[in-house]
Amino acid sequence: MTDRSYDDILNNGSYCVIPWVHLHLAPSGMARPCCYSTDKFENLNDFDSVTELLNSSKFKNIRQQFLKGEKPLGCKVCYDSEVSNREKNSLRLRMNNMFTSDQVKETVLNTPESGIVNDLDILYFDVRFGNICNLKCRMCGHDYSSTWYDEQKIWAEEQGKSFDNPKFIHIDVYEKIEQYLSSVEEIYFAGGEPLLYPEHLKILDKLIEKGNTNVRIRYNTNLTSLNYKGRHIPDIWNKFSNIFISASIDGKDSTVEFIRTNMNWDVFKNNFEYVKKYCPHVKIAPGPTIGILNAEPFVDFIRYILDNNWISDWAILPNFIFQPKNLSLQIAPNWYVDYLISLYENLQQEIEAKLEVNQSFKNSKDLLEYIITFLKTNKDVYTSDEKVELLDSLKSMLWVYNRTANLDWVNQLPHMYRFFENHSQG
């Protein structure tokens, strides 16, 4: 317990409410404070209950750190975002603003020095039940996509390594979380591909049974299939009042079909339009991930989503690739970064002109500013020599993709072919 006020704790520069209200599990069952954390804590499979897991030593310790104003090393992503003028990308700030009830404040204030909390009420779930996925996105891997299995096994065998992992990873933890479904305030479904999990519809059905249909439900889905075992998922979405879909899409046509291998752009496009019309209350918007492979054609993709009214009433903030390093935009040489900035600044001017007749474009201004800021502030993460080495690695890997994934980078990513032509000329 503490004699400080909640506002004192809230404003101590490090505090995050997450370990008091949240459960995040990877497909293996491994828990972390949240999906942004770089720390791995314990595995729920080793505990009899969620409460027991969240009162294990590492969770108690991180609560102690937050109460003392200490910044855990694993929370660097949020703290770095906040000092880089990217506060909107800080999950810490978002969660602190979201979970502000008197009950939450009381639970935090009554936390003893040991960090133990016996009456945890999980208000926010982010449980990845497995790695089932029908795509194999280039920035992903087998841990989060079963479809990566064969290709990753080829890579391992070619390097003389064994790859004995099971193709499908699944955690059977539904029984341990069901008790919280009547009071949970937010659920985040991500992948694998969440619409292919058997637990996904099981949870929705239980929420309906318990009358908790006002719960905020957020998705990160590739939106390639809207049916599961004979059930039409949009029919079920229409029984809930707060659904937000961030549809994983990073470009169009051959660009996205390369990056999100096995995706069919026309199928995605049709499903996106269908959800907009069939579930008009559902808030749906593109949820892009940006790296060096798509930063250039993403400019035209923004034009596409504006022209087709895919901009939602909340800001679209992309994820940026940091790993694998050779797919990150941070490895772009400075001349290419300057070129990209000019493309996005030109698009800014176009949008300013369009705003005079269509105010729905206003959210795209934040998107563009966000990308430009990232480009300007990440030019020097790697040295010139490191960039050369990573770009050589990328080019080699693109040829490997052609062989192991039946891709054709020269024709599917013509902008990258031009990039490497210019890069080779110094």
PDB file of C-alpha atoms in Angstrom, residues 6 12 57 74 90 135 154 158 161 168 277 283 325 334 360 382 395 403:
ATOM      1  CA  TYR A   6      -3.073   7.843  -7.806  1.00  0.00           C
ATOM      2  CA  ASN A  12       5.844   9.476 -12.099  1.00  0.00           C
ATOM      3  CA  SER A  57       7.959 -13.095  -9.308  1.00  0.00           C
ATOM      4  CA  GLY A  74      11.629  -4.408 -21.484  1.00  0.00           C
ATOM      5  CA  SER A  90       2.831   4.378 -26.720  1.00  0.00           C
ATOM      6  CA  LEU A 135      -0.425 -16.443 -44.997  1.00  0.00           C
ATOM      7  CA  ILE A 154      13.984 -25.750 -45.956  1.00  0.00           C
ATOM      8  CA  GLU A 158      20.082 -25.925 -46.204  1.00  0.00           C
ATOM      9  CA  LYS A 161      20.394 -27.381 -38.928  1.00  0.00           C
ATOM     10  CA  PHE A 168       0.948 -26.152 -35.346  1.00  0.00           C
ATOM     11  CA  LYS A 277     -21.508  -2.538 -46.154  1.00  0.00           C
ATOM     12  CA  LYS A 283     -15.107   0.385 -37.556  1.00  0.00           C
ATOM     13  CA  LYS A 325      16.774  -5.987 -39.470  1.00  0.00           C
ATOM     14  CA  ASN A 334      20.207   8.452 -46.710  1.00  0.00           C
ATOM     15  CA  SER A 360     -12.707  12.869 -44.409  1.00  0.00           C
ATOM     16  CA  TYR A 382      22.790   2.016 -38.425  1.00  0.00           C
ATOM     17  CA  LYS A 395      19.111  -8.710 -51.772  1.00  0.00           C
ATOM     18  CA  ARG A 403      13.221 -20.216 -54.718  1.00  0.00           C
TER      19      ARG A 403
END
